[in-house]
Short mmCIF file of C-alpha atoms and ligand atoms in Angstrom, two decimals:
data_model
loop_
_atom_site.label_atom_id
_atom_site.label_comp_id
_atom_site.label_asym_id
_atom_site.label_seq_id
_atom_site.Cartn_x
_atom_site.Cartn_y
_atom_site.Cartn_z
CA UNK A 27 44.97 35.86 4.09
CA UNK A 28 42.41 34.02 6.31
CA UNK A 29 41.62 30.76 5.34
CA UNK A 30 37.92 31.76 4.38
CA UNK A 31 37.39 35.29 3.72
CA UNK A 32 33.73 36.65 3.73
CA UNK A 33 32.83 39.48 1.45
CA UNK A 34 30.39 42.09 2.69
CA UNK A 35 31.07 44.80 0.00
CA UNK A 36 28.66 46.35 -2.00
CA UNK A 37 30.55 45.09 -5.25
CA UNK A 38 32.51 42.73 -5.92
CA UNK A 39 29.96 40.18 -4.00
CA UNK A 40 30.09 36.40 -3.15
CA UNK A 41 29.53 34.86 -6.33
CA UNK A 42 27.55 31.80 -7.38
CA UNK A 43 29.27 28.16 -8.01
CA UNK A 44 28.26 28.35 -11.74
CA UNK A 45 29.31 31.55 -12.26
CA UNK A 46 32.92 30.87 -11.33
CA UNK A 47 32.91 27.76 -13.10
CA UNK A 48 32.35 29.74 -16.10
CA UNK A 49 34.87 32.03 -15.44
CA UNK A 50 37.17 29.15 -15.51
CA UNK A 51 36.61 28.33 -19.22
CA UNK A 52 38.60 29.53 -22.44
CA UNK A 53 36.92 32.76 -23.93
CA UNK A 54 34.90 31.83 -26.99
CA UNK A 55 35.33 33.59 -30.39
CA UNK A 56 32.27 35.94 -30.36
CA UNK A 57 31.09 37.19 -33.96
CA UNK A 58 28.90 34.56 -34.77
CA UNK A 59 25.23 33.63 -34.29
CA UNK A 60 25.83 31.54 -30.94
CA UNK A 61 26.98 34.81 -29.35
CA UNK A 62 24.25 36.68 -30.82
CA UNK A 63 21.62 34.36 -29.20
CA UNK A 64 23.30 34.82 -26.13
CA UNK A 65 23.39 38.54 -26.06
CA UNK A 66 19.73 38.81 -27.66
CA UNK A 67 18.46 36.36 -24.79
CA UNK A 68 20.32 38.75 -22.12
CA UNK A 69 18.57 41.28 -23.02
CA UNK A 70 15.02 39.76 -23.67
CA UNK A 71 15.64 38.36 -19.99
CA UNK A 72 16.95 42.20 -18.35
CA UNK A 73 14.01 43.44 -19.94
CA UNK A 74 11.77 40.90 -18.80
CA UNK A 75 13.06 41.24 -15.02
CA UNK A 76 12.65 45.13 -15.04
CA UNK A 77 9.17 45.24 -16.56
CA UNK A 78 10.35 47.40 -19.62
CA UNK A 79 7.78 49.13 -21.54
CA UNK A 80 7.17 47.41 -25.19
CA UNK A 81 10.04 48.22 -27.51
CA UNK A 82 12.74 48.94 -25.00
CA UNK A 83 16.07 48.08 -25.47
CA UNK A 84 18.95 46.97 -23.55
CA UNK A 85 22.64 47.70 -24.67
CA UNK A 86 25.96 46.12 -23.26
CA UNK A 87 29.28 47.99 -22.55
CA UNK A 88 32.52 47.01 -21.50
CA UNK A 89 32.86 49.51 -18.72
CA UNK A 90 32.54 49.74 -14.70
CA UNK A 91 29.04 51.19 -13.86
CA UNK A 92 30.41 54.76 -13.95
CA UNK A 93 30.93 54.00 -17.97
CA UNK A 94 27.07 53.39 -18.14
CA UNK A 95 26.58 56.64 -16.58
CA UNK A 96 28.89 58.85 -18.79
CA UNK A 97 27.07 56.57 -21.81
CA UNK A 98 23.79 57.95 -20.65
CA UNK A 99 24.95 61.65 -20.14
CA UNK A 100 27.05 61.69 -23.71
CA UNK A 101 23.98 60.26 -25.46
CA UNK A 102 20.46 61.53 -23.50
CA UNK A 103 21.85 65.14 -22.83
CA UNK A 104 22.46 67.98 -25.09
CA UNK A 105 25.01 70.69 -24.25
CA UNK A 106 23.41 73.67 -22.46
CA UNK A 107 20.19 71.05 -21.51
CA UNK A 108 18.66 71.96 -18.14
CA UNK A 109 19.34 68.64 -15.76
CA UNK A 110 18.42 67.81 -12.21
CA UNK A 111 20.40 65.58 -10.31
CA UNK A 112 19.58 64.18 -6.84
CA UNK A 113 22.55 64.36 -4.50
CA UNK A 114 22.20 62.35 -1.31
CA UNK A 115 25.80 60.90 -1.42
CA UNK A 116 29.13 60.27 -3.74
CA UNK A 117 27.01 58.53 -6.17
CA UNK A 118 24.85 61.37 -6.77
CA UNK A 119 27.73 63.59 -7.06
CA UNK A 120 29.20 61.89 -9.36
CA UNK A 121 26.13 61.66 -11.85
CA UNK A 122 26.05 65.69 -11.69
CA UNK A 123 29.74 65.88 -12.23
CA UNK A 124 29.59 63.55 -14.93
CA UNK A 125 26.50 65.69 -16.65
CA UNK A 126 28.16 68.78 -16.17
CA UNK A 127 31.29 67.56 -17.92
CA UNK A 128 29.27 66.73 -21.24
CA UNK A 129 28.30 70.52 -20.82
CA UNK A 130 24.86 70.26 -19.33
CA UNK A 131 23.19 73.38 -17.18
CA UNK A 132 23.12 71.17 -13.75
CA UNK A 133 21.17 71.91 -10.59
CA UNK A 134 21.60 69.56 -7.65
CA UNK A 135 19.09 68.35 -5.64
CA UNK A 136 20.65 67.82 -2.19
CA UNK A 137 19.29 64.81 0.00
CA UNK A 138 19.71 64.12 3.65
CA UNK A 139 17.85 61.60 5.31
CA UNK A 140 14.94 61.37 3.03
CA UNK A 141 13.42 58.94 0.07
CA UNK A 142 11.73 61.90 -1.85
CA UNK A 143 8.23 59.99 -1.24
CA UNK A 144 7.32 63.74 -0.60
CA UNK A 145 8.38 65.45 -3.92
CA UNK A 146 8.57 68.65 -2.44
CA UNK A 147 12.49 69.11 -2.76
CA UNK A 148 12.03 68.55 -6.86
CA UNK A 149 9.70 71.62 -7.27
CA UNK A 150 12.58 73.98 -7.64
CA UNK A 151 13.78 71.83 -10.46
CA UNK A 152 10.65 71.54 -12.63
CA UNK A 153 12.19 73.40 -15.44
CA UNK A 154 14.82 70.68 -15.75
CA UNK A 155 14.20 68.49 -18.86
CA UNK A 156 16.18 65.42 -17.44
CA UNK A 157 16.36 64.04 -13.96
CA UNK A 158 19.08 61.74 -12.98
CA UNK A 159 18.82 59.54 -9.98
CA UNK A 160 21.02 56.58 -8.12
CA UNK A 161 18.01 54.70 -7.14
CA UNK A 162 19.95 53.36 -3.94
CA UNK A 163 22.53 56.21 -3.32
CA UNK A 164 25.16 53.24 -1.96
CA UNK A 165 27.32 55.78 -0.46
CA UNK A 166 25.29 56.35 2.44
CA UNK A 167 22.55 52.92 2.00
CA UNK A 168 19.73 55.32 0.84
CA UNK A 169 16.78 54.06 -1.26
CA UNK A 170 14.76 56.44 -2.72
CA UNK A 171 11.13 56.26 -3.71
CA UNK A 172 12.06 55.56 -7.28
CA UNK A 173 7.85 55.18 -8.26
CA UNK A 174 7.32 59.27 -6.44
CA UNK A 175 10.36 60.61 -8.62
CA UNK A 176 8.90 59.03 -11.52
CA UNK A 177 5.51 60.37 -11.03
CA UNK A 178 7.13 63.92 -10.51
CA UNK A 179 9.01 63.55 -13.97
CA UNK A 180 5.94 62.29 -15.84
CA UNK A 181 3.90 65.18 -14.64
CA UNK A 182 6.58 67.71 -15.70
CA UNK A 183 7.75 65.63 -18.94
CA UNK A 184 11.08 64.65 -17.55
CA UNK A 185 13.06 62.32 -19.00
CA UNK A 186 13.91 60.36 -16.08
CA UNK A 187 17.24 58.43 -16.10
CA UNK A 188 17.76 55.79 -13.32
CA UNK A 189 21.03 54.62 -12.24
CA UNK A 190 20.29 51.12 -10.53
CA UNK A 191 23.30 49.86 -10.15
CA UNK A 192 23.41 48.59 -6.43
CA UNK A 193 19.79 47.85 -6.30
CA UNK A 194 18.88 45.84 -9.21
CA UNK A 195 18.03 41.93 -8.33
CA UNK A 196 17.65 42.89 -4.88
CA UNK A 197 15.40 45.76 -4.91
CA UNK A 198 12.08 45.94 -6.69
CA UNK A 199 12.33 48.11 -9.66
CA UNK A 200 9.31 48.70 -12.40
CA UNK A 201 10.49 50.62 -15.62
CA UNK A 202 6.76 50.71 -17.03
CA UNK A 203 5.12 50.86 -13.82
CA UNK A 204 7.06 53.63 -12.64
CA UNK A 205 7.54 55.93 -15.83
CA UNK A 206 11.34 54.96 -15.97
CA UNK A 207 13.16 56.03 -19.40
CA UNK A 208 16.87 54.57 -18.90
CA UNK A 209 18.21 52.40 -16.31
CA UNK A 210 21.73 52.04 -15.69
CA UNK A 211 23.02 48.50 -14.18
CA UNK A 212 26.49 47.07 -13.85
CA UNK A 213 27.84 43.54 -13.15
CA UNK A 214 29.45 43.42 -9.59
CA UNK A 215 26.64 44.27 -7.75
CA UNK A 216 23.21 42.59 -7.25
CA UNK A 217 24.12 40.36 -10.14
CA UNK A 218 26.84 38.83 -8.52
CA UNK A 219 29.00 39.08 -11.57
CA UNK A 220 32.99 40.22 -12.03
CA UNK A 221 33.19 43.69 -12.72
CA UNK A 222 34.28 45.06 -16.38
CA UNK A 223 30.23 44.42 -17.84
CA UNK A 224 27.68 47.54 -17.51
CA UNK A 225 23.95 48.16 -19.28
CA UNK A 226 22.34 51.11 -20.20
CA UNK A 227 18.32 50.01 -20.94
CA UNK A 228 16.57 52.40 -22.88
CA UNK A 229 12.56 52.89 -23.40
CA UNK A 230 11.34 53.83 -26.63
CA UNK A 231 10.83 57.65 -25.51
CA UNK A 232 14.44 57.34 -24.48
CA UNK A 233 15.32 56.02 -27.74
CA UNK A 234 13.22 58.70 -29.43
CA UNK A 235 15.49 61.38 -27.31
CA UNK A 236 19.20 60.39 -28.39
CA UNK A 237 20.96 62.99 -29.39
CA UNK A 238 24.13 62.41 -31.23
CA UNK A 239 27.11 60.85 -29.29
CA UNK A 240 29.26 62.95 -27.99
CA UNK A 241 31.38 59.67 -27.03
CA UNK A 242 32.94 57.34 -29.80
CA UNK A 243 33.23 54.63 -27.77
CA UNK A 244 30.15 55.06 -25.76
CA UNK A 245 27.93 55.86 -28.87
CA UNK A 246 24.62 54.36 -27.82
CA UNK A 247 22.99 55.06 -31.53
CA UNK A 248 25.87 52.64 -32.71
CA UNK A 249 25.08 50.24 -30.20
CA UNK A 250 21.28 50.27 -30.82
CA UNK A 251 21.99 49.26 -34.30
CA UNK A 252 24.42 46.63 -33.76
CA UNK A 253 22.53 45.43 -30.82
CA UNK A 254 19.44 44.70 -33.35
CA UNK A 255 21.65 41.47 -34.46
CA UNK A 256 22.73 40.45 -30.85
CA UNK A 257 26.23 42.14 -31.60
CA UNK A 258 28.48 45.09 -29.77
CA UNK A 259 30.48 47.77 -31.68
CA UNK A 260 33.71 46.81 -30.20
CA UNK A 261 34.84 43.54 -28.19
CA UNK A 262 32.82 42.95 -25.17
CA UNK A 263 33.24 41.16 -21.75
CA UNK A 264 32.14 37.94 -23.29
CA UNK A 265 33.02 35.94 -20.29
CA UNK A 266 30.77 38.16 -18.34
CA UNK A 267 27.91 37.99 -20.71
CA UNK A 268 28.14 34.67 -20.58
CA UNK A 269 28.13 34.79 -17.02
CA UNK A 270 25.08 37.09 -17.02
CA UNK A 271 23.26 34.67 -19.03
CA UNK A 272 23.41 31.65 -16.81
CA UNK A 273 22.71 34.16 -13.96
CA UNK A 274 19.61 35.31 -15.37
CA UNK A 275 18.50 32.45 -16.63
CA UNK A 276 18.33 31.44 -12.57
CA UNK A 277 16.94 34.69 -11.78
CA UNK A 278 14.17 34.11 -14.65
CA UNK A 279 13.10 30.76 -13.56
CA UNK A 280 12.92 31.53 -9.99
CA UNK A 281 11.26 34.43 -10.28
CA UNK A 282 13.06 37.93 -9.36
CA UNK A 283 10.58 38.39 -6.50
CA UNK A 284 12.20 35.28 -4.80
CA UNK A 285 15.51 37.28 -4.91
CA UNK A 286 14.42 40.02 -3.49
CA UNK A 287 12.56 37.83 -0.49
CA UNK A 288 15.86 36.26 -0.04
CA UNK A 289 17.98 39.51 -0.12
CA UNK A 290 15.19 41.38 2.39
CA UNK A 291 15.34 38.08 4.92
CA UNK A 292 19.43 38.33 5.11
CA UNK A 293 19.00 42.15 5.58
CA UNK A 294 16.36 41.77 8.42
CA UNK A 295 18.48 38.76 9.87
CA UNK A 296 21.48 41.15 10.10
CA UNK A 297 19.28 44.43 11.18
CA UNK A 298 18.02 42.28 14.05
CA UNK A 299 20.73 40.77 15.09
CA UNK A 300 23.14 44.00 15.73
CA UNK A 301 20.23 45.33 17.85
CA UNK A 302 21.89 44.36 21.09
CA UNK A 303 25.29 46.48 19.85
CA UNK A 304 26.52 50.22 19.90
CA UNK A 305 25.41 50.28 16.00
CA UNK A 306 22.74 52.78 14.65
CA UNK A 307 21.34 52.50 11.23
CA UNK A 308 22.82 55.78 8.83
CA UNK A 309 19.59 56.13 6.78
CA UNK A 310 15.77 55.54 7.68
CA UNK A 311 14.91 54.20 4.04
CA UNK A 312 17.34 51.15 3.80
CA UNK A 313 17.47 48.90 0.44
CA UNK A 314 17.70 44.73 0.79
CA UNK A 315 20.95 45.19 -1.05
CA UNK A 316 22.99 46.95 2.26
CA UNK A 317 22.90 48.57 5.52
CA UNK A 318 24.97 51.47 6.42
CA UNK A 319 25.86 51.75 10.33
CA UNK A 320 27.31 54.29 12.32
CA UNK A 321 28.95 53.38 15.68
CA UNK A 322 27.11 54.43 19.06
CA UNK A 323 29.94 54.25 21.14
CA UNK A 324 32.20 56.69 20.10
CA UNK A 325 34.88 54.19 18.71
CA UNK A 326 35.83 54.74 15.18
CA UNK A 327 33.78 53.11 12.04
CA UNK A 328 37.13 52.72 10.31
CA UNK A 329 38.84 51.23 13.19
CA UNK A 330 35.91 48.49 13.73
CA UNK A 331 36.20 47.82 9.56
CA UNK A 332 40.12 47.31 9.92
CA UNK A 333 39.50 44.75 13.26
CA UNK A 334 36.75 42.59 11.71
CA UNK A 335 39.17 42.13 8.64
CA UNK A 336 42.14 41.41 10.59
CA UNK A 337 40.78 39.58 13.38
CA UNK A 338 37.85 37.78 11.26
CA UNK A 339 38.36 37.92 8.03
CA UNK A 340 35.04 39.69 7.38
CA UNK A 341 35.34 42.34 4.60
CA UNK A 342 33.19 45.42 5.56
CA UNK A 343 33.11 48.71 3.66
CA UNK A 344 34.75 51.82 4.77
CA UNK A 345 33.18 55.28 4.02
CA UNK A 346 35.96 57.95 2.89
CA UNK A 347 36.07 61.51 3.39
CA UNK A 348 34.30 63.27 6.14
CA UNK A 349 32.29 60.03 7.08
CA UNK A 350 35.50 58.09 7.23
CA UNK A 351 35.03 57.79 11.00
CA UNK A 352 31.47 57.57 11.60
CA UNK A 353 29.92 54.95 8.76
CA UNK A 354 30.44 51.96 7.59
CA UNK A 355 28.67 49.65 5.14
CA UNK A 356 27.39 46.00 5.22
CA UNK A 357 26.47 44.12 1.77
CA UNK A 358 23.55 41.60 1.72
CA UNK A 359 24.09 41.11 -2.13
CA UNK A 360 24.71 37.93 -4.10
CA UNK A 361 25.35 33.89 -2.96
CA UNK A 362 24.97 35.09 0.90
CA UNK A 363 23.80 32.85 3.36
CA UNK A 364 21.84 33.32 6.55
CA UNK A 365 25.40 31.55 7.85
CA UNK A 366 27.48 34.16 6.23
CA UNK A 367 25.19 36.60 8.19
CA UNK A 368 25.13 34.67 11.61
CA UNK A 369 29.58 34.47 11.14
CA UNK A 370 29.38 38.28 10.74
CA UNK A 371 27.16 38.61 13.68
CA UNK A 372 29.06 36.68 16.17
CA UNK A 373 32.03 38.37 15.07
CA UNK A 374 30.78 41.85 15.86
CA UNK A 375 29.65 40.90 18.90
CA UNK A 376 32.97 39.80 19.91
CA UNK A 377 34.45 42.89 18.87
CA UNK A 378 32.12 44.25 21.14
CA UNK A 379 32.54 42.07 23.82
CA UNK A 380 28.95 41.04 23.61
CA UNK A 381 27.68 37.08 23.99
CA UNK A 382 25.31 35.86 21.32
C1 PLP B 14 28.62 51.09 -7.73
C2 PLP B 14 27.73 51.99 -8.52
C3 PLP B 14 28.41 52.62 -9.13
C4 PLP B 14 29.38 52.24 -10.57
O1 PLP B 14 30.81 52.42 -9.52
P1 PLP B 14 31.70 51.83 -10.84
O2 PLP B 14 32.91 51.59 -9.37
O3 PLP B 14 32.20 52.38 -11.94
O4 PLP B 14 31.38 50.28 -11.19
C5 PLP B 14 27.09 53.74 -9.86
N1 PLP B 14 26.33 54.23 -8.99
C6 PLP B 14 26.04 53.31 -7.79
C7 PLP B 14 24.92 54.06 -7.02
C8 PLP B 14 26.84 52.34 -7.23
O5 PLP B 14 26.45 51.83 -6.76
#
């Protein structure tokens, strides 16, 4: 390993010193009032930062983000129900697949380089009673216009379920203002915590729409009941919840807008810095969280990612499948500084033989 390895991956992301300190401590017992208080405060702070409607709830699950997507499908979608899923990349395809797995009749809204601020592509899917969207399609770095999609869902009485896993914290999200019924979060992206904790936020409307759970472990009705007293049906990732509590206190204290401005400044610094290099943005509508790029000089993206790691200790993210040679991704989440961005720009310039 290089003495200093810098992570620019969209999960895990660089973590803050206080997160690391909490991770080094003994995990405490958790079926007590002290821990219930931590969970209830985490819930209140999450709902606050997302401008959740009054009466909304946040439920914590011991699972990666996909577990929370599965929990949503197993508790909000009835067998045979018509579901529309926005598919702009791998995570949209996964959401569609999960809903299908649970017996929904899924139609896919296939999206290219478009953020759906014009909702015309949704028109053919107005019969669906649920719409699934990954606010940031992380596989290609595409940020959707969640507000416009939410308005469409309201007009057509659709339950709007948003996977915000890779844009929460770094990019604005407004449950009440944008008409979102359920939000899915996970610990290892913008929250800058270790992987293993995810959350499902439910508006009052989503709570009323809960179906009998078709998953034993991911039973959101039971989680709602236990969560009312700050507990979870099963052992939660106790240490990650303590890290979340610490992180949310910081976010609430400084204001989540500050986090977003910081991420936006890092993204802008990076995007301006690569201007002289043979790299093109892969999608027009980019989040603060991440930049997806394509080499324009014919060299392979996969080779670039490998070289950046072995030569410079910079860990970028390769794409898989058909995009392996044409797209790679650079995260701007977590405890990243302008100096990290500059070090990456220096490495990229050196790789291309450009002076900076
Ligand atoms: C990371 C991510 C997930 C969850 O992936 P896990 O590996 O299960 O944590 C889901 N949706 C999006 C948009 C993501 O970026």
